[in-house]
mmCIF file of C-alpha atoms and ligand atoms in Angstrom:
data_model
loop_
_atom_site.group_PDB
_atom_site.id
_atom_site.type_symbol
_atom_site.label_atom_id
_atom_site.label_comp_id
_atom_site.label_asym_id
_atom_site.label_seq_id
_atom_site.Cartn_x
_atom_site.Cartn_y
_atom_site.Cartn_z
ATOM 1 C CA MET A 30 -12.642 22.301 -17.400
ATOM 2 C CA SER A 31 -11.505 20.624 -14.256
ATOM 3 C CA GLY A 32 -10.040 21.679 -10.961
ATOM 4 C CA LEU A 33 -6.659 21.100 -12.492
ATOM 5 C CA THR A 34 -7.075 23.299 -15.541
ATOM 6 C CA ASP A 35 -9.003 25.921 -13.565
ATOM 7 C CA TYR A 36 -6.253 26.109 -11.029
ATOM 8 C CA TYR A 37 -3.442 26.532 -13.541
ATOM 9 C CA SER A 38 -5.428 28.938 -15.701
ATOM 10 C CA SER A 39 -5.347 31.685 -13.102
ATOM 11 C CA GLY A 40 -3.375 33.140 -10.243
ATOM 12 C CA ILE A 41 -0.061 33.081 -12.049
ATOM 13 C CA ASN A 42 2.119 35.836 -10.670
ATOM 14 C CA THR A 43 3.991 37.417 -13.568
ATOM 15 C CA ASN A 44 4.904 40.486 -11.600
ATOM 16 C CA GLY A 45 8.086 39.348 -9.948
ATOM 17 C CA GLY A 46 6.853 35.829 -9.314
ATOM 18 C CA GLU A 47 8.034 34.506 -12.623
ATOM 19 C CA PHE A 48 11.052 32.394 -13.405
ATOM 20 C CA GLY A 49 14.200 34.489 -13.747
ATOM 21 C CA ALA A 50 12.962 37.540 -11.860
ATOM 22 C CA TYR A 51 15.746 39.050 -9.809
ATOM 23 C CA ARG A 52 15.534 38.419 -6.100
ATOM 24 C CA THR A 53 18.877 40.060 -5.431
ATOM 25 C CA PRO A 54 21.286 41.524 -7.953
ATOM 26 C CA THR A 55 22.866 38.077 -8.228
ATOM 27 C CA ARG A 56 20.045 35.665 -7.415
ATOM 28 C CA ARG A 57 17.117 34.989 -9.652
ATOM 29 C CA HIS A 58 13.770 33.398 -8.964
ATOM 30 C CA ARG A 59 14.046 29.760 -9.935
ATOM 31 C CA GLY A 60 10.365 28.921 -10.278
ATOM 32 C CA GLN A 61 6.898 30.293 -10.748
ATOM 33 C CA ASP A 62 4.630 31.602 -8.016
ATOM 34 C CA ILE A 63 0.886 31.052 -8.155
ATOM 35 C CA SER A 64 -1.631 32.508 -5.725
ATOM 36 C CA HIS A 65 -5.403 32.330 -5.587
ATOM 37 C CA SER A 66 -5.969 33.720 -2.115
ATOM 38 C CA SER A 67 -4.209 35.842 0.448
ATOM 39 C CA LYS A 68 -5.202 33.405 3.190
ATOM 40 C CA PRO A 69 -2.759 30.536 3.754
ATOM 41 C CA GLY A 70 -4.257 27.074 3.740
ATOM 42 C CA THR A 71 -7.450 27.906 1.864
ATOM 43 C CA VAL A 72 -6.510 26.767 -1.638
ATOM 44 C CA GLY A 73 -5.348 23.276 -2.530
ATOM 45 C CA VAL A 74 -2.587 22.833 -5.097
ATOM 46 C CA PRO A 75 -3.198 20.042 -7.625
ATOM 47 C CA ALA A 76 -0.222 18.120 -8.973
ATOM 48 C CA LEU A 77 0.658 19.398 -12.433
ATOM 49 C CA HIS A 78 1.454 15.880 -13.536
ATOM 50 C CA ALA A 79 1.185 12.375 -12.242
ATOM 51 C CA GLY A 80 4.337 11.111 -10.653
ATOM 52 C CA ARG A 81 5.994 9.689 -7.622
ATOM 53 C CA VAL A 82 6.839 11.572 -4.441
ATOM 54 C CA VAL A 83 10.627 11.680 -4.258
ATOM 55 C CA GLY A 84 11.100 14.302 -1.554
ATOM 56 C CA LYS A 85 9.465 16.416 1.093
ATOM 57 C CA LEU A 86 10.652 19.677 2.533
ATOM 58 C CA ALA A 87 10.215 21.238 5.958
ATOM 59 C CA PRO A 88 11.032 24.776 7.053
ATOM 60 C CA SER A 89 14.779 25.194 7.440
ATOM 61 C CA THR A 90 17.360 27.938 7.701
ATOM 62 C CA LYS A 91 19.110 26.298 4.732
ATOM 63 C CA HIS A 92 16.410 27.082 2.177
ATOM 64 C CA GLY A 93 13.344 29.205 1.735
ATOM 65 C CA PHE A 94 10.900 26.541 0.594
ATOM 66 C CA GLY A 95 9.103 26.068 3.876
ATOM 67 C CA TYR A 96 6.870 23.013 3.618
ATOM 68 C CA GLY A 97 7.147 21.420 0.231
ATOM 69 C CA ILE A 98 6.924 18.285 -1.810
ATOM 70 C CA ILE A 99 8.872 17.029 -4.818
ATOM 71 C CA ILE A 100 7.127 14.862 -7.413
ATOM 72 C CA ARG A 101 9.009 13.125 -10.211
ATOM 73 C CA SER A 102 7.106 12.887 -13.475
ATOM 74 C CA VAL A 103 7.924 11.514 -16.907
ATOM 75 C CA LEU A 104 7.120 13.912 -19.731
ATOM 76 C CA ASP A 105 7.920 13.099 -23.339
ATOM 77 C CA GLY A 106 10.166 10.320 -22.110
ATOM 78 C CA MET A 107 12.185 12.584 -19.812
ATOM 79 C CA GLU A 108 12.146 12.723 -16.039
ATOM 80 C CA PHE A 109 11.438 15.971 -14.269
ATOM 81 C CA ASP A 110 11.201 16.859 -10.606
ATOM 82 C CA PHE A 111 8.449 19.327 -9.791
ATOM 83 C CA THR A 112 8.898 21.050 -6.448
ATOM 84 C CA TYR A 113 5.899 22.701 -4.791
ATOM 85 C CA ALA A 114 6.763 24.952 -1.854
ATOM 86 C CA HIS A 115 5.453 27.323 0.844
ATOM 87 C CA GLY A 116 2.718 25.017 2.126
ATOM 88 C CA PRO A 117 1.054 26.140 5.372
ATOM 89 C CA TRP A 118 1.636 22.670 6.767
ATOM 90 C CA ALA A 119 3.395 19.506 5.725
ATOM 91 C CA SER A 120 2.133 17.689 2.675
ATOM 92 C CA GLN A 121 0.160 14.637 3.635
ATOM 93 C CA GLN A 122 1.645 12.515 0.868
ATOM 94 C CA ALA A 123 4.339 9.969 1.636
ATOM 95 C CA ILE A 124 7.700 9.512 -0.028
ATOM 96 C CA GLY A 125 7.290 6.888 -2.726
ATOM 97 C CA GLU A 126 3.576 7.435 -3.103
ATOM 98 C CA TRP A 127 2.155 7.560 -6.626
ATOM 99 C CA ILE A 128 0.318 10.819 -7.235
ATOM 100 C CA PRO A 129 -2.328 11.011 -9.938
ATOM 101 C CA GLN A 130 -2.388 14.164 -12.032
ATOM 102 C CA GLY A 131 -4.567 16.793 -10.363
ATOM 103 C CA LYS A 132 -4.415 15.335 -6.869
ATOM 104 C CA ILE A 133 -4.131 17.990 -4.163
ATOM 105 C CA ILE A 134 -0.625 17.604 -2.799
ATOM 106 C CA LEU A 135 -0.095 20.853 -0.886
ATOM 107 C CA HIS A 136 -1.933 24.056 -0.039
ATOM 108 C CA GLU A 137 -0.959 27.568 -0.901
ATOM 109 C CA GLY A 138 0.693 29.088 2.139
ATOM 110 C CA ASN A 139 3.459 31.285 3.420
ATOM 111 C CA SER A 140 5.990 29.024 5.085
ATOM 112 C CA GLY A 141 9.566 29.680 4.067
ATOM 113 C CA ALA A 142 10.649 32.820 2.239
ATOM 114 C CA THR A 143 7.585 34.252 0.572
ATOM 115 C CA GLN A 144 5.845 37.583 0.361
ATOM 116 C CA GLY A 145 2.335 36.233 0.626
ATOM 117 C CA SER A 146 0.290 33.089 0.448
ATOM 118 C CA CYS A 147 1.215 31.210 -2.710
ATOM 119 C CA VAL A 148 2.739 28.085 -4.081
ATOM 120 C CA HIS A 149 6.186 28.234 -5.622
ATOM 121 C CA ILE A 150 6.696 25.660 -8.372
ATOM 122 C CA GLU A 151 10.061 24.626 -9.767
ATOM 123 C CA GLN A 152 10.764 22.278 -12.631
ATOM 124 C CA GLN A 153 14.116 20.546 -12.821
ATOM 125 C CA ARG A 154 15.304 18.007 -15.318
ATOM 126 C CA VAL A 155 16.474 15.023 -13.295
ATOM 127 C CA GLY A 156 20.244 15.163 -13.488
ATOM 128 C CA GLY A 157 20.046 18.520 -15.237
ATOM 129 C CA GLY A 158 19.120 22.145 -14.824
ATOM 130 C CA TYR A 159 16.080 24.212 -13.934
ATOM 131 C CA LEU A 160 13.514 25.155 -16.503
ATOM 132 C CA ASP A 161 10.931 27.881 -16.483
ATOM 133 C CA PRO A 162 7.852 25.883 -15.414
ATOM 134 C CA LEU A 163 5.445 28.384 -16.985
ATOM 135 C CA PRO A 164 5.273 26.711 -20.417
ATOM 136 C CA GLU A 165 4.399 23.422 -18.735
ATOM 137 C CA ILE A 166 1.849 25.185 -16.524
ATOM 138 C CA ARG A 167 0.290 26.671 -19.649
ATOM 139 C CA ARG A 168 0.153 23.281 -21.342
ATOM 140 C CA VAL A 169 -1.568 21.717 -18.365
ATOM 141 C CA ALA A 170 -4.007 24.644 -18.211
ATOM 142 C CA ALA A 171 -4.770 23.865 -21.851
ATOM 143 C CA GLY A 172 -5.581 20.282 -20.948
ATOM 144 C CA ARG A 173 -2.312 18.413 -21.331
ATOM 145 C CA LEU A 174 -2.545 15.086 -19.555
ATOM 146 C CA THR A 175 0.314 13.117 -18.151
ATOM 147 C CA GLU A 176 1.254 10.430 -20.618
ATOM 148 C CA ALA A 177 0.478 6.942 -19.499
ATOM 149 C CA ALA A 178 2.845 6.001 -16.767
ATOM 150 C CA PRO A 179 5.058 3.045 -17.548
ATOM 151 C CA ALA A 180 3.470 -0.075 -16.224
ATOM 152 C CA PRO A 181 4.993 -0.903 -12.893
ATOM 153 C CA ALA A 182 7.199 -3.933 -12.955
ATOM 154 C CA PRO A 183 5.108 -6.918 -12.002
ATOM 155 C CA ALA A 184 5.705 -8.058 -8.488
ATOM 156 C CA PRO A 185 7.841 -11.142 -8.485
ATOM 157 C CA ALA A 186 5.652 -14.168 -8.302
ATOM 158 C CA PRO A 187 5.851 -15.834 -4.945
ATOM 159 C CA ALA A 188 7.925 -18.943 -5.063
ATOM 160 C CA PRO A 189 5.572 -21.825 -5.629
ATOM 161 C CA ALA A 190 5.020 -23.698 -2.433
ATOM 162 C CA ALA A 191 6.617 -27.072 -2.495
ATOM 163 C CA PRO A 192 3.838 -29.545 -3.152
ATOM 164 C CA ALA A 193 2.882 -31.397 -0.048
ATOM 165 C CA VAL A 194 4.390 -34.846 -0.104
ATOM 166 C CA ASP A 195 1.869 -37.630 0.324
ATOM 167 C CA HIS A 196 3.819 -40.123 2.392
ATOM 168 C CA ASP A 197 0.721 -42.152 3.155
ATOM 169 C CA VAL A 198 0.612 -43.292 -0.474
ATOM 170 C CA VAL A 199 2.923 -46.141 0.530
ATOM 171 C CA CYS A 200 -0.022 -47.668 2.381
ATOM 172 C CA SER A 201 -1.565 -48.399 -1.026
ATOM 173 C CA TRP A 202 1.484 -50.366 -2.141
ATOM 174 C CA ASN A 203 1.652 -54.153 -1.954
ATOM 175 C CA TRP A 204 3.353 -55.212 1.284
ATOM 176 C CA GLY A 205 2.927 -58.974 1.132
ATOM 177 C CA GLY A 206 6.586 -59.860 0.504
ATOM 178 C CA ILE A 207 7.709 -57.355 3.152
ATOM 179 C CA GLN A 208 5.328 -58.921 5.663
ATOM 180 C CA LYS A 209 6.885 -62.317 4.970
ATOM 181 C CA MET A 210 10.386 -60.963 5.528
ATOM 182 C CA LEU A 211 9.366 -59.105 8.724
ATOM 183 C CA LYS A 212 7.802 -62.258 10.102
ATOM 184 C CA HIS A 213 10.643 -64.542 9.097
ATOM 185 C CA TYR A 214 13.296 -62.405 10.771
ATOM 186 C CA ASP A 215 11.178 -61.629 13.795
ATOM 187 C CA TYR A 216 10.846 -57.865 13.489
ATOM 188 C CA GLY A 217 7.701 -57.987 15.588
ATOM 189 C CA TYR A 218 5.108 -58.512 12.887
ATOM 190 C CA GLU A 219 2.328 -60.780 14.174
ATOM 191 C CA GLY A 220 -0.273 -60.224 11.492
ATOM 192 C CA GLY A 221 -1.048 -62.284 8.423
ATOM 193 C CA ILE A 222 0.266 -61.941 4.872
ATOM 194 C CA ASP A 223 -2.592 -59.746 3.776
ATOM 195 C CA HIS A 224 -0.428 -57.357 1.682
ATOM 196 C CA VAL A 225 -1.844 -54.389 3.547
ATOM 197 C CA ALA A 226 0.035 -51.663 5.438
ATOM 198 C CA SER A 227 -2.261 -49.252 7.193
ATOM 199 C CA LYS A 228 -1.057 -46.009 8.732
ATOM 200 C CA GLY A 229 -0.192 -46.709 12.353
ATOM 201 C CA GLY A 230 -0.680 -50.413 11.777
ATOM 202 C CA PRO A 231 1.526 -53.411 12.596
ATOM 203 C CA THR A 232 3.152 -53.812 9.158
ATOM 204 C CA LEU A 233 4.644 -50.313 9.164
ATOM 205 C CA LYS A 234 5.650 -50.526 12.828
ATOM 206 C CA ALA A 235 7.578 -53.728 12.184
ATOM 207 C CA PHE A 236 9.031 -52.251 8.995
ATOM 208 C CA GLN A 237 10.328 -49.258 11.005
ATOM 209 C CA ASN A 238 11.838 -51.696 13.491
ATOM 210 C CA PHE A 239 13.605 -53.433 10.588
ATOM 211 C CA LEU A 240 14.908 -50.111 9.218
ATOM 212 C CA ASN A 241 16.301 -49.204 12.643
ATOM 213 C CA ARG A 242 17.868 -52.522 13.500
ATOM 214 C CA LYS A 243 19.558 -52.965 10.126
ATOM 215 C CA GLY A 244 20.975 -49.440 10.335
ATOM 216 C CA TYR A 245 19.202 -48.036 7.249
ATOM 217 C CA ALA A 246 17.600 -45.240 9.247
ATOM 218 C CA GLY A 247 20.948 -44.240 10.714
ATOM 219 C CA ARG A 248 22.723 -44.338 7.361
ATOM 220 C CA ALA A 249 19.896 -42.333 5.788
ATOM 221 C CA GLY A 250 20.687 -39.647 8.361
ATOM 222 C CA VAL A 251 17.341 -39.729 10.120
ATOM 223 C CA GLY A 252 18.446 -41.216 13.424
ATOM 224 C CA THR A 253 16.205 -43.816 14.983
ATOM 225 C CA LEU A 254 12.642 -44.067 13.709
ATOM 226 C CA LYS A 255 9.762 -43.934 16.123
ATOM 227 C CA LEU A 256 7.869 -47.206 15.853
ATOM 228 C CA ASP A 257 4.563 -45.467 15.295
ATOM 229 C CA GLY A 258 3.601 -46.990 11.973
ATOM 230 C CA ASP A 259 3.308 -43.522 10.454
ATOM 231 C CA PRO A 260 5.163 -43.414 7.134
ATOM 232 C CA GLY A 261 6.610 -39.895 7.412
ATOM 233 C CA ASP A 262 9.587 -38.314 5.727
ATOM 234 C CA LYS A 263 12.134 -40.119 7.908
ATOM 235 C CA THR A 264 10.628 -43.527 7.362
ATOM 236 C CA ILE A 265 10.536 -42.999 3.594
ATOM 237 C CA ARG A 266 14.182 -41.886 3.603
ATOM 238 C CA ALA A 267 15.188 -44.950 5.548
ATOM 239 C CA MET A 268 13.173 -47.069 3.111
ATOM 240 C CA GLN A 269 14.982 -45.472 0.170
ATOM 241 C CA GLN A 270 18.324 -46.084 1.885
ATOM 242 C CA TRP A 271 17.447 -49.757 2.253
ATOM 243 C CA LEU A 272 16.292 -50.050 -1.363
ATOM 244 C CA ASN A 273 19.456 -48.386 -2.660
ATOM 245 C CA GLU A 274 21.803 -50.432 -0.504
ATOM 246 C CA SER A 275 20.078 -53.609 -1.640
ATOM 247 C CA GLY A 276 20.528 -52.692 -5.296
ATOM 248 C CA ARG A 277 16.941 -51.704 -6.147
ATOM 249 C CA ASN A 278 17.711 -48.055 -7.012
ATOM 250 C CA ALA A 279 15.035 -45.951 -5.364
ATOM 251 C CA GLY A 280 16.716 -42.776 -6.602
ATOM 252 C CA LYS A 281 17.504 -39.924 -4.262
ATOM 253 C CA VAL A 282 17.079 -40.444 -0.537
ATOM 254 C CA ASP A 283 14.678 -37.511 -0.356
ATOM 255 C CA GLY A 284 11.702 -38.809 1.598
ATOM 256 C CA ILE A 285 9.428 -38.563 -1.443
ATOM 257 C CA PRO A 286 7.733 -41.861 -2.324
ATOM 258 C CA GLY A 287 7.607 -41.176 -6.053
ATOM 259 C CA ASP A 288 7.465 -43.543 -8.993
ATOM 260 C CA GLN A 289 11.104 -44.598 -8.807
ATOM 261 C CA THR A 290 10.878 -45.430 -5.127
ATOM 262 C CA LYS A 291 7.621 -47.261 -5.722
ATOM 263 C CA GLY A 292 9.144 -49.315 -8.544
ATOM 264 C CA ALA A 293 12.172 -50.232 -6.458
ATOM 265 C CA PHE A 294 9.945 -51.114 -3.523
ATOM 266 C CA HIS A 295 7.862 -53.502 -5.578
ATOM 267 C CA VAL A 296 10.956 -55.237 -6.925
ATOM 268 C CA ALA A 297 12.088 -55.742 -3.320
ATOM 269 C CA GLU A 298 8.622 -56.828 -2.257
ATOM 270 C CA ALA A 299 8.445 -59.445 -5.015
ATOM 271 C CA ASP A 300 11.962 -60.679 -4.210
ATOM 272 C CA ASN A 301 11.015 -61.117 -0.558
ATOM 273 C CA TYR A 302 7.754 -62.795 -1.419
ATOM 274 C CA ARG A 303 9.695 -65.449 -3.362
ATOM 275 C CA ALA A 304 12.440 -65.670 -0.750
ATOM 276 C CA PHE A 305 10.141 -66.745 2.073
ATOM 277 C CA PRO A 306 7.719 -69.283 0.544
ATOM 278 C CA ASN A 307 6.989 -70.903 3.894
ATOM 279 C CA VAL A 308 5.923 -67.848 5.784
ATOM 280 C CA TRP A 309 2.130 -67.409 6.065
HETATM 281 ZN ZN1 LIG B 410 8.647 31.574 -5.696
#
């Protein structure tokens, strides 16, 4: 036995509190009343079945429910709304909340139109009519568990973060031929032909100067490069623009120094190395 089966095994009012009992000559009772105490607020009402909170009710002149809560459950593959009414205060559950079977979701009370402290339970087929909830109450009292809820749809996976682009990888490329060209055309490179371009160093600063003065940076859409020797996105785009315009096919001007850009760069580097044999 559990609180759930204990609760629904007793207190069922079959003396006018049952489904179909006449309330007026034309209006019948649409649910089942259950009461375990005459004192409002002293007895918690466990959810007949697991489900999701789809509605809450507050005292109103438009209905006699008083404080209530509506939980949608799936039973035998069909959806039902269970309404629990007459709470002494508002249910503490939130709309959209998942309610496990047996969780206390309201207390017996006397808000709304009621003749004593009780809970009024209705069962409605979603999109359909009202059923007498008593058979379901009896099944739960006998131990019927809510069937496994359908697994919630997995949350969409967050979009994978774009991998960080390692622009500095160009520093590991061979810059000897570029150094010769930069020196020959006086782009401000004063160092030797040591093939090395360090971040922030003279080779990359002069290379940025070259990319600006020859218009590659502008045509790559990155404006004028800062001569800081830092091979960022803009510098790589300008480099790709230069490689493409000079027929070395660096691929997309996307600022990513990938294999195609690297291959094109080394073709250009070798060409320049041969083109300026007297620069040392
Ligand atoms: Zn009732």
